Amino acid sequence: IADWLHIATRAVDIAEERYGRPGGARGREAFLRRVVEENVRLQISHLEHFAMVDRCRRRGNELRIHGCVYDLRNGRLRFLS
């Protein structure tokens, strides 16, 4: 679990590098959304290095990993690129 939490900490760092530190309540909310998005991207990257993913791909099996963010306010699921 420590590794997964470390990835989440890295998401905060990336969001700060790309978007700067949040300012005010509205800025903080937007920043937290960006942290969530960066965390999903990092988790995808982490999954890409799992042994079972590598074995599946070496066998020629098609494997797609998708990253999504669910918005609790409007119930929409947004796919990240």
PDB file of C-alpha atoms in Angstrom:
ATOM      1  CA  ILE A   1       0.000   0.000   0.000  1.00  0.00           C
ATOM      2  CA  ALA A   2       2.904   2.347   0.689  1.00  0.00           C
ATOM      3  CA  ASP A   3       3.900   2.196  -3.003  1.00  0.00           C
ATOM      4  CA  TRP A   4       0.391   3.166  -4.104  1.00  0.00           C
ATOM      5  CA  LEU A   5       0.304   6.067  -1.624  1.00  0.00           C
ATOM      6  CA  HIS A   6       3.704   7.193  -2.853  1.00  0.00           C
ATOM      7  CA  ILE A   7       2.251   7.395  -6.374  1.00  0.00           C
ATOM      8  CA  ALA A   8      -0.574   9.587  -5.058  1.00  0.00           C
ATOM      9  CA  THR A   9       1.977  11.905  -3.464  1.00  0.00           C
ATOM     10  CA  ARG A  10       3.738  12.126  -6.814  1.00  0.00           C
ATOM     11  CA  ALA A  11       0.414  13.173  -8.399  1.00  0.00           C
ATOM     12  CA  VAL A  12       0.362  16.247  -6.150  1.00  0.00           C
ATOM     13  CA  ASP A  13       3.924  17.098  -7.182  1.00  0.00           C
ATOM     14  CA  ILE A  14       3.095  16.751 -10.888  1.00  0.00           C
ATOM     15  CA  ALA A  15      -0.042  18.879 -10.568  1.00  0.00           C
ATOM     16  CA  GLU A  16       1.954  21.591  -8.788  1.00  0.00           C
ATOM     17  CA  GLU A  17       4.654  21.469 -11.495  1.00  0.00           C
ATOM     18  CA  ARG A  18       2.121  21.718 -14.340  1.00  0.00           C
ATOM     19  CA  TYR A  19      -0.497  24.057 -12.870  1.00  0.00           C
ATOM     20  CA  GLY A  20       1.142  25.806  -9.912  1.00  0.00           C
ATOM     21  CA  ARG A  21      -0.123  25.867  -6.348  1.00  0.00           C
ATOM     22  CA  PRO A  22      -3.825  26.416  -5.774  1.00  0.00           C
ATOM     23  CA  GLY A  23      -5.134  29.790  -4.691  1.00  0.00           C
ATOM     24  CA  GLY A  24      -8.476  30.299  -2.952  1.00  0.00           C
ATOM     25  CA  ALA A  25     -11.324  27.814  -2.508  1.00  0.00           C
ATOM     26  CA  ARG A  26     -12.249  27.641  -6.199  1.00  0.00           C
ATOM     27  CA  GLY A  27      -8.605  27.232  -7.202  1.00  0.00           C
ATOM     28  CA  ARG A  28      -8.164  24.487  -4.622  1.00  0.00           C
ATOM     29  CA  GLU A  29     -11.123  22.528  -6.017  1.00  0.00           C
ATOM     30  CA  ALA A  30      -9.730  22.737  -9.562  1.00  0.00           C
ATOM     31  CA  PHE A  31      -6.288  21.742  -8.276  1.00  0.00           C
ATOM     32  CA  LEU A  32      -7.697  18.683  -6.488  1.00  0.00           C
ATOM     33  CA  ARG A  33      -9.445  17.604  -9.705  1.00  0.00           C
ATOM     34  CA  ARG A  34      -6.103  17.833 -11.479  1.00  0.00           C
ATOM     35  CA  VAL A  35      -4.403  15.819  -8.735  1.00  0.00           C
ATOM     36  CA  VAL A  36      -7.018  13.081  -9.178  1.00  0.00           C
ATOM     37  CA  GLU A  37      -6.419  13.068 -12.943  1.00  0.00           C
ATOM     38  CA  GLU A  38      -2.640  12.895 -12.513  1.00  0.00           C
ATOM     39  CA  ASN A  39      -3.059  10.083 -10.003  1.00  0.00           C
ATOM     40  CA  VAL A  40      -5.116   8.078 -12.508  1.00  0.00           C
ATOM     41  CA  ARG A  41      -2.444   8.614 -15.179  1.00  0.00           C
ATOM     42  CA  LEU A  42       0.284   7.498 -12.777  1.00  0.00           C
ATOM     43  CA  GLN A  43      -1.707   4.414 -11.765  1.00  0.00           C
ATOM     44  CA  ILE A  44      -2.060   3.475 -15.441  1.00  0.00           C
ATOM     45  CA  SER A  45       1.676   3.847 -15.903  1.00  0.00           C
ATOM     46  CA  HIS A  46       2.223   1.702 -12.817  1.00  0.00           C
ATOM     47  CA  LEU A  47      -0.107  -1.019 -14.114  1.00  0.00           C
ATOM     48  CA  GLU A  48       1.720  -1.061 -17.455  1.00  0.00           C
ATOM     49  CA  HIS A  49       4.759  -2.457 -15.613  1.00  0.00           C
ATOM     50  CA  PHE A  50       2.980  -5.356 -13.890  1.00  0.00           C
ATOM     51  CA  ALA A  51       4.332  -8.779 -14.834  1.00  0.00           C
ATOM     52  CA  MET A  52       0.905 -10.122 -15.765  1.00  0.00           C
ATOM     53  CA  VAL A  53       0.349  -7.221 -18.165  1.00  0.00           C
ATOM     54  CA  ASP A  54       3.725  -7.877 -19.756  1.00  0.00           C
ATOM     55  CA  ARG A  55       2.992 -11.619 -20.095  1.00  0.00           C
ATOM     56  CA  CYS A  56      -0.370 -10.942 -21.674  1.00  0.00           C
ATOM     57  CA  ARG A  57       1.136  -8.628 -24.256  1.00  0.00           C
ATOM     58  CA  ARG A  58       4.060 -10.959 -25.022  1.00  0.00           C
ATOM     59  CA  ARG A  59       1.538 -13.704 -25.779  1.00  0.00           C
ATOM     60  CA  GLY A  60      -0.013 -11.409 -28.363  1.00  0.00           C
ATOM     61  CA  ASN A  61      -3.202 -10.775 -26.406  1.00  0.00           C
ATOM     62  CA  GLU A  62      -4.765  -7.394 -26.827  1.00  0.00           C
ATOM     63  CA  LEU A  63      -4.928  -5.610 -23.509  1.00  0.00           C
ATOM     64  CA  ARG A  64      -6.226  -2.109 -23.034  1.00  0.00           C
ATOM     65  CA  ILE A  65      -5.943  -0.179 -19.807  1.00  0.00           C
ATOM     66  CA  HIS A  66      -8.271   2.774 -19.481  1.00  0.00           C
ATOM     67  CA  GLY A  67      -8.149   5.611 -17.001  1.00  0.00           C
ATOM     68  CA  CYS A  68     -11.353   7.290 -15.940  1.00  0.00           C
ATOM     69  CA  VAL A  69     -12.460   9.884 -13.426  1.00  0.00           C
ATOM     70  CA  TYR A  70     -15.958   9.737 -11.983  1.00  0.00           C
ATOM     71  CA  ASP A  71     -17.497  13.092 -11.064  1.00  0.00           C
ATOM     72  CA  LEU A  72     -19.646  12.685  -7.959  1.00  0.00           C
ATOM     73  CA  ARG A  73     -21.427  15.985  -8.588  1.00  0.00           C
ATOM     74  CA  ASN A  74     -22.868  15.143 -11.997  1.00  0.00           C
ATOM     75  CA  GLY A  75     -22.477  11.363 -12.220  1.00  0.00           C
ATOM     76  CA  ARG A  76     -20.353  11.529 -15.362  1.00  0.00           C
ATOM     77  CA  LEU A  77     -17.448   9.276 -16.157  1.00  0.00           C
ATOM     78  CA  ARG A  78     -14.630  10.989 -18.044  1.00  0.00           C
ATOM     79  CA  PHE A  79     -11.990   8.981 -19.875  1.00  0.00           C
ATOM     80  CA  LEU A  80      -8.456  10.366 -19.725  1.00  0.00           C
ATOM     81  CA  SER A  81      -6.082  10.141 -22.659  1.00  0.00           C
TER      82      SER A  81
END
